[in-house]
XYZ file of C-alpha atoms in Angstrom:
200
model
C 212.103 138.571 -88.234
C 211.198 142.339 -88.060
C 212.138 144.646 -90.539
C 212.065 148.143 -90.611
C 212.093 150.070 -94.112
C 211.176 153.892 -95.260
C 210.834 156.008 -98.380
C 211.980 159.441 -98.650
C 209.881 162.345 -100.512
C 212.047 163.407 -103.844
C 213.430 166.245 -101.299
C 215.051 163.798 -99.205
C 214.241 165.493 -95.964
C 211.457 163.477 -94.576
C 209.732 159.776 -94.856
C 206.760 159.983 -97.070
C 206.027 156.510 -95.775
C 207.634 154.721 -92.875
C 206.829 151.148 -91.779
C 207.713 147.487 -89.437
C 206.849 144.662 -91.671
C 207.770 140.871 -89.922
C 207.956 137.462 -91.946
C 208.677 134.038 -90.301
C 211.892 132.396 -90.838
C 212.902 128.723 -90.416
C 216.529 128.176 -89.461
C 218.315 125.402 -91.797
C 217.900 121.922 -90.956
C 219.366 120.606 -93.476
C 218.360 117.707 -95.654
C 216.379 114.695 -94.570
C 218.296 111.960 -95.064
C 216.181 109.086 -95.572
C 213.095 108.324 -97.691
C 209.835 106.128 -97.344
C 210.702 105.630 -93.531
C 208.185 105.416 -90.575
C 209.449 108.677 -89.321
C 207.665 111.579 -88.498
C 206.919 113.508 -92.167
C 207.102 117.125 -92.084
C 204.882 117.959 -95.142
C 204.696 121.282 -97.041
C 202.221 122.207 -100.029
C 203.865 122.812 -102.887
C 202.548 123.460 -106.800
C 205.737 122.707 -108.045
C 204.167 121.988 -111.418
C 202.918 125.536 -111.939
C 206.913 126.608 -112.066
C 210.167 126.156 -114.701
C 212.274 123.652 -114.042
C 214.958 126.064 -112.435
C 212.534 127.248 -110.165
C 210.917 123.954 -109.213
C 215.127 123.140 -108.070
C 215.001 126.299 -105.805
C 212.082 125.275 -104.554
C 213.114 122.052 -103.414
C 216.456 123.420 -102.099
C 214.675 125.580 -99.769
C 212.142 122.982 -98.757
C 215.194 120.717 -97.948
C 217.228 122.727 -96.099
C 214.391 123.644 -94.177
C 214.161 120.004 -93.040
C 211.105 119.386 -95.078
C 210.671 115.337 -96.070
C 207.193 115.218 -97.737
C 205.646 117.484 -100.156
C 202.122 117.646 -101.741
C 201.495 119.155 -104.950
C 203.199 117.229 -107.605
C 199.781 116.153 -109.312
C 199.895 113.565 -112.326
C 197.104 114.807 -114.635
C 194.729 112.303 -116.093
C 194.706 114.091 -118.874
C 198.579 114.898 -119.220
C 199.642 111.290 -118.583
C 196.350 109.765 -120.790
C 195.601 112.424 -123.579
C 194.325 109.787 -125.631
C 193.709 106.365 -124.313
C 196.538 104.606 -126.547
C 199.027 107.380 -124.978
C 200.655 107.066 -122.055
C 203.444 109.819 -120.437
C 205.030 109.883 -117.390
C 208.517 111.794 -118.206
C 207.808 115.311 -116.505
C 206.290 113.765 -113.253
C 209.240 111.201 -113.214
C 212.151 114.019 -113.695
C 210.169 116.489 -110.666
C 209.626 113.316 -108.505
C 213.215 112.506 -108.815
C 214.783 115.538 -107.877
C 212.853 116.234 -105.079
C 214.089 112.682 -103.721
C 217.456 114.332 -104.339
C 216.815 116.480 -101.650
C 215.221 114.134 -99.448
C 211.723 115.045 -100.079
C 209.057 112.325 -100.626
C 206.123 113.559 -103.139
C 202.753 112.968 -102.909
C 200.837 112.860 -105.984
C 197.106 112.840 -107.617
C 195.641 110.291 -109.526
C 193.027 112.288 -111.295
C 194.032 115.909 -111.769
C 191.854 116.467 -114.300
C 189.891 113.354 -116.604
C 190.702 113.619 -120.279
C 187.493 114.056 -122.524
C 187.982 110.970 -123.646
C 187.306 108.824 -120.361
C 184.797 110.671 -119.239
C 180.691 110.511 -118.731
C 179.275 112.339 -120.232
C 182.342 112.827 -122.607
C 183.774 115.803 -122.036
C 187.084 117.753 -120.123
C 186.584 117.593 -116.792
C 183.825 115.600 -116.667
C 182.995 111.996 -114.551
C 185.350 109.494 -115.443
C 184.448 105.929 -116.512
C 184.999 103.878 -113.696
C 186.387 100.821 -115.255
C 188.823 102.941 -117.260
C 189.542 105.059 -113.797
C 190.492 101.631 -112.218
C 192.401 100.252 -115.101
C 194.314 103.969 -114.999
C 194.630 104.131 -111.030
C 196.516 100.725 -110.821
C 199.230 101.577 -113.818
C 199.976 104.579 -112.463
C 200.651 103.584 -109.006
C 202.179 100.525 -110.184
C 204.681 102.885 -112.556
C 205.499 104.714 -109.346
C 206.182 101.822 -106.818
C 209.302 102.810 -104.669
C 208.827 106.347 -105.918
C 205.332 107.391 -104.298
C 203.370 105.988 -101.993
C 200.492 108.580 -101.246
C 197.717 109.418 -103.656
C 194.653 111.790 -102.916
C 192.407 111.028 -105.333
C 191.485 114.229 -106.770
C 191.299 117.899 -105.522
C 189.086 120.206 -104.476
C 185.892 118.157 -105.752
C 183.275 119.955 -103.751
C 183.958 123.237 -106.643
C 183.398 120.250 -109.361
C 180.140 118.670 -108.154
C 178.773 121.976 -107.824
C 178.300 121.840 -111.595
C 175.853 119.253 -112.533
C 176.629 119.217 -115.886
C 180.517 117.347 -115.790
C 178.150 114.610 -114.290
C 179.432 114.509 -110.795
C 177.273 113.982 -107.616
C 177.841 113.364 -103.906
C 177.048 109.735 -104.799
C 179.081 108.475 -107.567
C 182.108 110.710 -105.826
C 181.888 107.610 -103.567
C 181.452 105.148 -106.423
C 184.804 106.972 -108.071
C 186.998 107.061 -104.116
C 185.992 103.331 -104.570
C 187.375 102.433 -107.924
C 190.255 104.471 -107.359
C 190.725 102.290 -104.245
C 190.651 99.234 -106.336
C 193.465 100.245 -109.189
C 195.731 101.850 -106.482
C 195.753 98.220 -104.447
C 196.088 96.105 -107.288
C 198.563 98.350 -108.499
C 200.735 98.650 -105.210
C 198.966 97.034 -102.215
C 201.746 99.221 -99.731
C 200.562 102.544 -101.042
C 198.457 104.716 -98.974
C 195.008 106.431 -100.489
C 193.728 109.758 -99.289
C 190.447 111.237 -100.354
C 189.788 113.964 -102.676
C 190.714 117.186 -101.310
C 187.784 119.963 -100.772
C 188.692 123.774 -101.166
């Protein structure tokens, strides 16, 4: 799509600026009408979570009629879900993961987000998580959303985290954490589908 626009001086006589700007533009699809199928995914990223609730909706509206099915970028935060390690809520990823299915649109989620100070090594936000509690956390979450999600990354952008020594993270026990993230998310739903941590 092309569009041409101009502004006037204040005498109205001439353009002070005149200019072609273009933009792509996807034609309605239409909603997806199925979820968790073996068909091809059309995936969009999406930070949904960085948005009100009314403009999360449009969001997904958009993404729908556009024909979009799959959608990365609903994270569930460690330390949103897990503040403290006798708390446990899901409610806000629940109600955004719901109405995007609404639409047709299948999220994708993250099980670590960001650790809560209290699971992690050297204790601290942010920091390296405890592996057995990472596990333990891993498998109830993708246990909780069975038949809602079915593909994790395990974290994002890690390669700006291990850059900092000090949160305790290395190239080594990244592995050691893909690996007990591995573990929870089988035990918890043997169907759903890891991917690794993300690197900006």
């Amino acid at each position: 799509v092309y569009v041409d626009y101009g502004l006037k001086a204040e005498d109205g006589e001439r353009f002070a600026l005149a200019q072609t700007i273009s933009y792509g533009a996807m034609h309605p699809a239409g909603c997806y009408p199925r979820l968790f199928t073996d068909d091809f995914l059309f995936s969009i990223v999406c930070h949904a979570h960085f948005y009100p609730v009314e403009e999360q909706d449009v969001m997904f509206d958009y993404m729908g009629q556009a024909g979009i099915n799959h959608c990365r970028g609903m994270p569930a935060y460690f330390s949103q879900v897990m503040p403290t390690s006798n708390s446990w809520n899901l409610a806000v990823l629940l109600d955004r993961v719901e109405r995007a299915h609404r639409r047709g649109i299948e999220p994708q989620t993250t099980l670590l987000g960001v650790c809560p100070a209290w699971a992690a090594v050297p204790s601290g936000a942010k920091g390296y998580p405890r592996l057995d509690v990472m596990e333990g956390y891993s498998e109830r979450l993708v246990r909780a959303l069975k038949g809602k999600v079915r593909h994790f990354e395990t974290s994002n952008e890690m390669n700006l985290t291990i850059r900092h020594p000090k949160l305790g993270w290395t190239i080594e026990n990244f592995a050691d954490f893909e690996k007990a993230c591995y573990r929870g998310l089988k035990r918890g739903n043997p169907a759903a589908k890891m991917l690794s941590g993300e690197w900006g």
